[in-house]
Short mmCIF file of C-alpha atoms and ligand atoms in Angstrom, two decimals:
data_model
loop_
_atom_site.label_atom_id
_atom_site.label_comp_id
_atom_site.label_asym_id
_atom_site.label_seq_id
_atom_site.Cartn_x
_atom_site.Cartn_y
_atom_site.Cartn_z
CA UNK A 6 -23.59 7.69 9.52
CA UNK A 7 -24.19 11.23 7.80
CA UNK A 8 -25.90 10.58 4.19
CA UNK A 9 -23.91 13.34 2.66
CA UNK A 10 -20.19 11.66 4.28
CA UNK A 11 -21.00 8.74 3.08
CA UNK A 12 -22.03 9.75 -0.43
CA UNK A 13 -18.77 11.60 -0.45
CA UNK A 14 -16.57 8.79 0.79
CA UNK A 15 -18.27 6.14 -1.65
CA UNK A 16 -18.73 8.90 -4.65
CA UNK A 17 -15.46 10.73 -4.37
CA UNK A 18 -12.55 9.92 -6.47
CA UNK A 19 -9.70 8.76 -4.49
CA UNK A 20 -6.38 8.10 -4.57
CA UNK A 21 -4.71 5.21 -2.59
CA UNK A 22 -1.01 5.14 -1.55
CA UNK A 23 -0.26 1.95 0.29
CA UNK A 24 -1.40 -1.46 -1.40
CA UNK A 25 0.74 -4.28 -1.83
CA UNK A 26 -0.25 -5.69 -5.15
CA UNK A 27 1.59 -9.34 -3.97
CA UNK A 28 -0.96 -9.62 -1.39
CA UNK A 29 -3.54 -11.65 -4.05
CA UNK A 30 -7.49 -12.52 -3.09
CA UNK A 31 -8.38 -15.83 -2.08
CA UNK A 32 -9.94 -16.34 -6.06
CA UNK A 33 -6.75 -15.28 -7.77
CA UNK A 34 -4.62 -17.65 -5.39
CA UNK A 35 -7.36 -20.67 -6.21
CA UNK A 36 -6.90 -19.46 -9.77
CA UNK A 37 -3.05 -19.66 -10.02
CA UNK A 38 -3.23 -22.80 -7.68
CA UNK A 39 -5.28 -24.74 -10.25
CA UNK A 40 -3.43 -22.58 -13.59
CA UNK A 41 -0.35 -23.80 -12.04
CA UNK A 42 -0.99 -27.07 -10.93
CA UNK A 43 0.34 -26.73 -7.27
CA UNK A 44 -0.22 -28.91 -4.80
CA UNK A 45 -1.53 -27.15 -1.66
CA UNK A 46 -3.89 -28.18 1.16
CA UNK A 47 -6.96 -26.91 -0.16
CA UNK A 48 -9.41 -28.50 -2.62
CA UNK A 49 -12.20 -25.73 -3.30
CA UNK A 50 -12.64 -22.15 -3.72
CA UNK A 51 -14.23 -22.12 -0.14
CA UNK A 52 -11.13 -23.62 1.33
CA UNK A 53 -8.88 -20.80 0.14
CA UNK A 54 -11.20 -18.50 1.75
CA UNK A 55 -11.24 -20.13 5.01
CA UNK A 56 -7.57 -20.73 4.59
CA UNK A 57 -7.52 -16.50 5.26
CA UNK A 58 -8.31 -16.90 8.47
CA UNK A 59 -5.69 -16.27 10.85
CA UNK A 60 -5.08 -14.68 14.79
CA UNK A 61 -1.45 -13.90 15.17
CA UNK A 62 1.06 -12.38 12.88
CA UNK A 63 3.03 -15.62 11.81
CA UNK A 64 -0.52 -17.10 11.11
CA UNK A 65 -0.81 -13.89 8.71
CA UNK A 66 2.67 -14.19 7.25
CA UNK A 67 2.56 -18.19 6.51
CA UNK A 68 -0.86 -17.28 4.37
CA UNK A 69 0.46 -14.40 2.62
CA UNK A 70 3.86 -16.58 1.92
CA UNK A 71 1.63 -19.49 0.83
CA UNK A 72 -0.33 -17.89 -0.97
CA UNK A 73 2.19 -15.62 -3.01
CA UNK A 74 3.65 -18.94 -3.44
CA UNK A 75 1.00 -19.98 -6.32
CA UNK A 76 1.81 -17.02 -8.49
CA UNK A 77 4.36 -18.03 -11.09
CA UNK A 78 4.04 -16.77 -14.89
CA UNK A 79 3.39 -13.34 -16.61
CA UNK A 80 0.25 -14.18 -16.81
CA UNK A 81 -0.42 -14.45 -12.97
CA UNK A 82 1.10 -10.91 -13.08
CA UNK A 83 -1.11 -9.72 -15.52
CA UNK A 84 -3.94 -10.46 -13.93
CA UNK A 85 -3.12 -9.16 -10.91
CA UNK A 86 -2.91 -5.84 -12.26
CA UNK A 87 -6.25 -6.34 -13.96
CA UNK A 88 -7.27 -7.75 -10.49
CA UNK A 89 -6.28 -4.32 -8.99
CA UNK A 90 -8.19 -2.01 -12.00
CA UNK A 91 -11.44 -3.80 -11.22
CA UNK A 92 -11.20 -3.00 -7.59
CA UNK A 93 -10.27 0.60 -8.04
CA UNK A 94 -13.05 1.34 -10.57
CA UNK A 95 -15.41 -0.55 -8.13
CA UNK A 96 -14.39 2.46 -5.32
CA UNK A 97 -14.25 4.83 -7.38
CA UNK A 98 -9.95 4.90 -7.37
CA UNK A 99 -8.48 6.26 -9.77
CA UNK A 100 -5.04 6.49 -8.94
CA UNK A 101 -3.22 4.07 -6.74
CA UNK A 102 0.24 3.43 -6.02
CA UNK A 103 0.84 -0.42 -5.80
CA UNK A 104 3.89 -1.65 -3.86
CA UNK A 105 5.82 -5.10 -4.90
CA UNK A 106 8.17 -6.79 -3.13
CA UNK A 107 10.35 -9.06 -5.69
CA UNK A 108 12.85 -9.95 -3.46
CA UNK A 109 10.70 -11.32 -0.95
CA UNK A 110 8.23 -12.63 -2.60
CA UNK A 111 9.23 -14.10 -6.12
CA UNK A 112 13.31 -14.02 -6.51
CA UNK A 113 14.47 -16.10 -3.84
CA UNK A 114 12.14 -18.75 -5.45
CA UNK A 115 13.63 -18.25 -9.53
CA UNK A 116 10.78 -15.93 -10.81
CA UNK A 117 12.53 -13.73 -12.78
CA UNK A 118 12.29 -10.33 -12.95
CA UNK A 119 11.58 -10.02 -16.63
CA UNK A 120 8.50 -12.04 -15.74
CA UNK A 121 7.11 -10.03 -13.20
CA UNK A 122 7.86 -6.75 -15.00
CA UNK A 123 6.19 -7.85 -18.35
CA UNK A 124 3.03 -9.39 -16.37
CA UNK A 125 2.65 -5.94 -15.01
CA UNK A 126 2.96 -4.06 -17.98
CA UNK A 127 0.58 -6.21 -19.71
CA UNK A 128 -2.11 -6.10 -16.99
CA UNK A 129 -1.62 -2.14 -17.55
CA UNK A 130 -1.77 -2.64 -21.21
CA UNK A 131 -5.40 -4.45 -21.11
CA UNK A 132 -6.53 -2.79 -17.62
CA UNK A 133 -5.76 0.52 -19.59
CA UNK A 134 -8.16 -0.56 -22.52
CA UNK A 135 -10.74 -1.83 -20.36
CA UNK A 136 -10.70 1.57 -18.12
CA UNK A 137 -10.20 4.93 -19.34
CA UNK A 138 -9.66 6.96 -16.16
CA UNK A 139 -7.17 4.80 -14.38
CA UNK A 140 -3.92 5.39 -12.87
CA UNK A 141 -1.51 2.97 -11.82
CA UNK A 142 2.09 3.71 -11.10
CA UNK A 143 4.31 0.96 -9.21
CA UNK A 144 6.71 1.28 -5.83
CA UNK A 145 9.55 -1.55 -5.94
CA UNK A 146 9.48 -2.11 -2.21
CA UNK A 147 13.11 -3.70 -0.51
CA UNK A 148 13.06 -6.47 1.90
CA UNK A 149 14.77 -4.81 4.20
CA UNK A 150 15.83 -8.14 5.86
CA UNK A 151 17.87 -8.98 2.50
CA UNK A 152 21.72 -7.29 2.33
CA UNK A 153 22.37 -3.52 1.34
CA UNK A 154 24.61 -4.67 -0.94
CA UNK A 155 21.86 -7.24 -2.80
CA UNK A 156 19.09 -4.50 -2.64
CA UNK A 157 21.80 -1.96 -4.47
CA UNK A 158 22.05 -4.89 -6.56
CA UNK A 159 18.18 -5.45 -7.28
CA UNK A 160 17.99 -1.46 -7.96
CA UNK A 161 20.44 -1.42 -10.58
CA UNK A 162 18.64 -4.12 -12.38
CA UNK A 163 15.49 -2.57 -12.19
CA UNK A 164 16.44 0.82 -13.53
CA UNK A 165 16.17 -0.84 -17.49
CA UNK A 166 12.08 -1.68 -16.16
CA UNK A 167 11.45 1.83 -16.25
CA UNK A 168 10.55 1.91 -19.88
CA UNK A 169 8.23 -1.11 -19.48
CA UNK A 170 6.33 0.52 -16.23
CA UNK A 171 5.41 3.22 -13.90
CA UNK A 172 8.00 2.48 -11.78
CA UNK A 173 8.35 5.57 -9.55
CA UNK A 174 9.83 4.86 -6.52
CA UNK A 175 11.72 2.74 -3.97
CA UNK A 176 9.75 1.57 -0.84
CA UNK A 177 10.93 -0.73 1.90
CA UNK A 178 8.95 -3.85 3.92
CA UNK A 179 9.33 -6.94 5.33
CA UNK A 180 10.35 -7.32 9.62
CA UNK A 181 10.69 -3.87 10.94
CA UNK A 182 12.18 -5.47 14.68
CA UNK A 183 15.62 -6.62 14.12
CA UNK A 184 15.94 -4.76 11.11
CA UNK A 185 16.50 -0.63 11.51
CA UNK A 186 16.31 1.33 8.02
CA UNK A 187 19.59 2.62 8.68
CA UNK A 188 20.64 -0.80 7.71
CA UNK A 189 19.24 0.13 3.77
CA UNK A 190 20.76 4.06 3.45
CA UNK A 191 22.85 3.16 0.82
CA UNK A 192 20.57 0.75 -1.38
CA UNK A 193 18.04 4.38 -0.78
CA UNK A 194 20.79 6.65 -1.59
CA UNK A 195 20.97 4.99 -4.92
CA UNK A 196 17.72 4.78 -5.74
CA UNK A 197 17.66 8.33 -4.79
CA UNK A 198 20.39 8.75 -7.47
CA UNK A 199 18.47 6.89 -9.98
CA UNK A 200 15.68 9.68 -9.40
CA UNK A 201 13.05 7.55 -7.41
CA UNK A 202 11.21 8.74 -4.60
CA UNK A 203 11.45 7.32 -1.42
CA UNK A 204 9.32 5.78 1.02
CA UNK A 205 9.66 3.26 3.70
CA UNK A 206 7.43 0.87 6.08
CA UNK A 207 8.56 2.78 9.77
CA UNK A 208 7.01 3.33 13.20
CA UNK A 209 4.51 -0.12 12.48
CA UNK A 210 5.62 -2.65 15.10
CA UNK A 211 8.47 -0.43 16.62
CA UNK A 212 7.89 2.87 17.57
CA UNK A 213 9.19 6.46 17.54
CA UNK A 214 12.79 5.37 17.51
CA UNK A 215 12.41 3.02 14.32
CA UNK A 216 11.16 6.82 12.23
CA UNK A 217 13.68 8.73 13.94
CA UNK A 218 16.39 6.09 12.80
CA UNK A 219 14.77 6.13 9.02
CA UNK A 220 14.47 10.21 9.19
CA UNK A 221 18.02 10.19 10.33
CA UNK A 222 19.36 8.57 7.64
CA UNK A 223 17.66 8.56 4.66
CA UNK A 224 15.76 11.61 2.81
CA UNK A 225 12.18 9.46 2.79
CA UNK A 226 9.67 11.98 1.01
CA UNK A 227 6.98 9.83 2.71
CA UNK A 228 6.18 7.15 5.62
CA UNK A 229 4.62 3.71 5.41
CA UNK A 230 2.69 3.62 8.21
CA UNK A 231 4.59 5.80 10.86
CA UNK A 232 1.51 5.54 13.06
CA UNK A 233 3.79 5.38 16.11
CA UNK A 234 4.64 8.98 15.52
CA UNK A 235 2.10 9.84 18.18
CA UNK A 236 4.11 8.46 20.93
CA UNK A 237 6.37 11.13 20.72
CA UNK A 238 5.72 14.78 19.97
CA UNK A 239 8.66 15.86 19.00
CA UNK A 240 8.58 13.80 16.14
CA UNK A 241 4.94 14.83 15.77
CA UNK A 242 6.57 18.20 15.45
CA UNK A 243 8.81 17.52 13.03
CA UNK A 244 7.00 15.35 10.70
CA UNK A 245 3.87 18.36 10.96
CA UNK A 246 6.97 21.11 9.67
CA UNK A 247 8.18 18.95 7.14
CA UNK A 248 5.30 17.52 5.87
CA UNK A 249 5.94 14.11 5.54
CA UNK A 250 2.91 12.06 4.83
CA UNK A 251 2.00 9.09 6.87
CA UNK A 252 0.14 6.54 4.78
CA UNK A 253 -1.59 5.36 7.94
CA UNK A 254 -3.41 1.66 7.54
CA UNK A 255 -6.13 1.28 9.93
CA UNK A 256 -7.55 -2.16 9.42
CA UNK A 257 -4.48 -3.69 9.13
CA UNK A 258 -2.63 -2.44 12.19
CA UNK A 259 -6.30 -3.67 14.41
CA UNK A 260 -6.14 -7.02 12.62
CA UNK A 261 -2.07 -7.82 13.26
CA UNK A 262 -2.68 -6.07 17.07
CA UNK A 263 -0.82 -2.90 16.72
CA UNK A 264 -3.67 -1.28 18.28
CA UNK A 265 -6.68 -3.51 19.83
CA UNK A 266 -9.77 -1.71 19.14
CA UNK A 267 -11.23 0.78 16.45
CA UNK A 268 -11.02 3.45 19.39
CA UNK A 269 -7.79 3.15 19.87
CA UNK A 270 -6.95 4.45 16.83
CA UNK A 271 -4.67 7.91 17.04
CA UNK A 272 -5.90 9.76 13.88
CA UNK A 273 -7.36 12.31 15.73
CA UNK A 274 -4.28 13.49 17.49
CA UNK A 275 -2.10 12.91 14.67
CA UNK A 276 -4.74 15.00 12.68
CA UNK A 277 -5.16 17.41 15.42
CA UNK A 278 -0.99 17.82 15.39
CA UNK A 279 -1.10 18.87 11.92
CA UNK A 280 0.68 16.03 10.08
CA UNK A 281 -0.64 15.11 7.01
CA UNK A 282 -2.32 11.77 7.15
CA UNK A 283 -3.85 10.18 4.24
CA UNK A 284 -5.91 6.35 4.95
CA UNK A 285 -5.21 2.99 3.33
CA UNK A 286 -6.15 -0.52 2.41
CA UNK A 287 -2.47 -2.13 2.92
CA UNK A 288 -3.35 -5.89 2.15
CA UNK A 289 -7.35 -5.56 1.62
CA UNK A 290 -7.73 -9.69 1.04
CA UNK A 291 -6.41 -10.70 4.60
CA UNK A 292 -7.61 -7.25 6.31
CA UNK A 293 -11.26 -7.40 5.25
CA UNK A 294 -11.68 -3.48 4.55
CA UNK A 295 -10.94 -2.10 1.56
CA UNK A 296 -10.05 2.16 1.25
CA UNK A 297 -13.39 2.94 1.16
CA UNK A 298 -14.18 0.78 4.12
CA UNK A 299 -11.38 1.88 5.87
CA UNK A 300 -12.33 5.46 5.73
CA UNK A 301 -16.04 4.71 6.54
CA UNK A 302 -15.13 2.77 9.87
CA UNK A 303 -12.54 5.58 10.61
CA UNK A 304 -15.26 8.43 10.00
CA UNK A 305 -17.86 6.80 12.36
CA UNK A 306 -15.88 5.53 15.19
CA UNK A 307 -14.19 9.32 15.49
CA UNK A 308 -17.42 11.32 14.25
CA UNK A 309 -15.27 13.30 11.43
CA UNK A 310 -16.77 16.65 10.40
CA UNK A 311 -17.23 16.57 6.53
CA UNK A 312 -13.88 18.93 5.98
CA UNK A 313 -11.71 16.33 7.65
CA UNK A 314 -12.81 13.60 5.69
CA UNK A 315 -12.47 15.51 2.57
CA UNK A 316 -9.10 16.27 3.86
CA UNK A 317 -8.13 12.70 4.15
CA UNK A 318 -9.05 12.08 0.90
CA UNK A 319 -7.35 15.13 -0.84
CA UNK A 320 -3.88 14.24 1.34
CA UNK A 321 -3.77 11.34 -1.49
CA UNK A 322 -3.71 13.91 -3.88
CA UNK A 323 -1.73 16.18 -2.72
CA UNK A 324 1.40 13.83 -1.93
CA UNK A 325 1.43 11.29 -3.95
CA UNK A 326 4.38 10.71 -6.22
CA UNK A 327 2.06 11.76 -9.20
CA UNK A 328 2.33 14.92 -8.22
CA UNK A 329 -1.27 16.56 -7.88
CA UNK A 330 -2.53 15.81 -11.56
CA UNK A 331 -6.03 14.51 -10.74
CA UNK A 332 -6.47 17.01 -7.64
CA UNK A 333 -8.65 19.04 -10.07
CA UNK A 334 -10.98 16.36 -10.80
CA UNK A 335 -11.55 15.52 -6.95
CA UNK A 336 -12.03 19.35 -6.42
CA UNK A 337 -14.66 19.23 -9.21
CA UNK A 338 -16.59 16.92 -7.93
CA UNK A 339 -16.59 18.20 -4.60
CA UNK A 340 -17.16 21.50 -5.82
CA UNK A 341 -19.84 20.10 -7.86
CA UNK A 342 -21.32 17.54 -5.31
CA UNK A 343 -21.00 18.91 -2.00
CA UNK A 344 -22.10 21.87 -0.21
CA UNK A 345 -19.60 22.80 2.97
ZN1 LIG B 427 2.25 -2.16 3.96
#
């Protein structure tokens, strides 16, 4: 690969717009497993490692459950967050969106919401001493397999958080087949009230129809995903004109067999189409790239020119829910770093 690209994909500050902060390492769910004296089926570090290993998507999703399973106090929380502010300084991130997904993953087993909320802000607290030039603002993600009428529930309780922590907007995950966003309009129309912005997991697993139902029905100011777009070009069109951004994850749709290969990865033609396309980690422990290792693999299995990559990485500035605060410092150092 090109010296310069990969100086400016390594060196660059970036932004990252789709990581699920639930989805812990192997060490932190050792860590909570031992902190929390839980009995699992592992007895070393190494075996939570190897216990990462999986083929098929249920394989992926009894993991993720297990292993979400282990985290139980503030403290867990906390260092989570902490967790996530070593990793971005380690790229070079500094600003990331991190999604959670309480209902899913901690209410339904009595974690309360206080406790997951005051982890988090405490993680900030001490990540933000630790690192000066961090930025971490939180998406409270629905399971869209839960009730509209619980997830308008879970929204008004969360509104009182918003003192405690970044929390600017209202994302959506969990089984996309089955379960249309439609289903969610009015748990999004009250967040919407509320004053989040709103994003949604679409156009993973099903395709076109499953963005066209979300677009249809609720005013999303982004896309999880939305990869799928490419099947169709009038929604290619549309999403180009309206510029939606599509927080595309390329790692993680090759590893759960959305596409099978590297190659077969459309960010060419979505880029060529003129939608705005920004890359992403999604859950880096179980996917085995981080951002910066997604964008490298992405850069040398399409042979993108230097603008396009630099374009990639200013899309995270230019939509995220932020608005474009840091753009200035990524146009510094690019200014200051690179010659195009
Ligand atoms: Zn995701």
């Amino acid at each position: 690969m090109d010296s310069n690209l990969k100086k400016i994909i390594t060196e660059c500050p970036k932004a990252e717009l789709h990581y699920h902060i639930d989805c812990i390492s192997p060490e932190l769910f050792w860590k909570f497993s031992q902190r929390n004296g839980i009995e699992l089926p592992i007895k070393t570090l190494r075996d939570a490692i190897d216990f990462y290993n999986f083929q098929t998507l249920d394989e992926f999703l009894t993991i993720m459950l297990t292993a979400i399973s282990s985290i139980q106090t503030e403290n867990d929380f906390s260092d989570m967050v902490m967790d996530c502010a070593n990793d971005m300084v380690t790229q070079n991130i500094i600003y990331r969106e991190v999604m959670f997904d309480y209902t899913a993953c901690y209410g339904h087993r009595g974690v309360s919401l206080n406790t997951v909320i005051n982890g988090f802000a405490e993680g900030l607290k001490l990540a933000k001493k630790r690192y000066e030039n961090i930025d971490i603002r939180f998406i409270a993600n629905l399971d869209r397999t839960a009730s509209v009428i619980d997830n308008c529930n879970y929204i008004n309780k969360l509104i009182k958080f918003r003192e405690e922590i970044p929390l600017i907007a209202v994302g959506m995950d969990m089984q996309e087949i089955g379960h249309p966003a439609h289903k969610q309009a009015d748990a999004f129309a009250l967040a919407k009230e509320y004053g989040f912005k709103l994003t949604g997991h679409v156009g993973e697993v099903v395709g076109p129809e499953g963005i066209w139902d979300a677009l249809q029905s609720i005013p999303l100011d982004r896309i999880d995903h939305g990869v799928r777009a490419v099947e169709d070009d009038e929604l290619l069109k549309l999403l180009a004109e309206k510029q939606i951004l599509l927080t595309l994850c390329p790692a993680s749709n090759i590893s759960l067999g959305v596409y099978s290969s590297w190659w077969e990865f459309p960010i060419k033609k979505l880029m060529n189409s003129k939608v705005k396309v920004c890359i992403n980690s999604d859950d880096p422990p179980c996917f085995h790239y981080d951002l910066t290792g997604n964008l490298i693999k992405i850069a040398e299995t399409f042979d993108l020119s230097t603008s396009e990559v630099i374009e990639l990485i200013r899309n995270s500035f230019i939509f995220n829910f932020a608005g474009n605060e840091h753009l200035s410092n990524v146009d510094a150092w690019l200014d200051k770093n690179i010659a195009i």
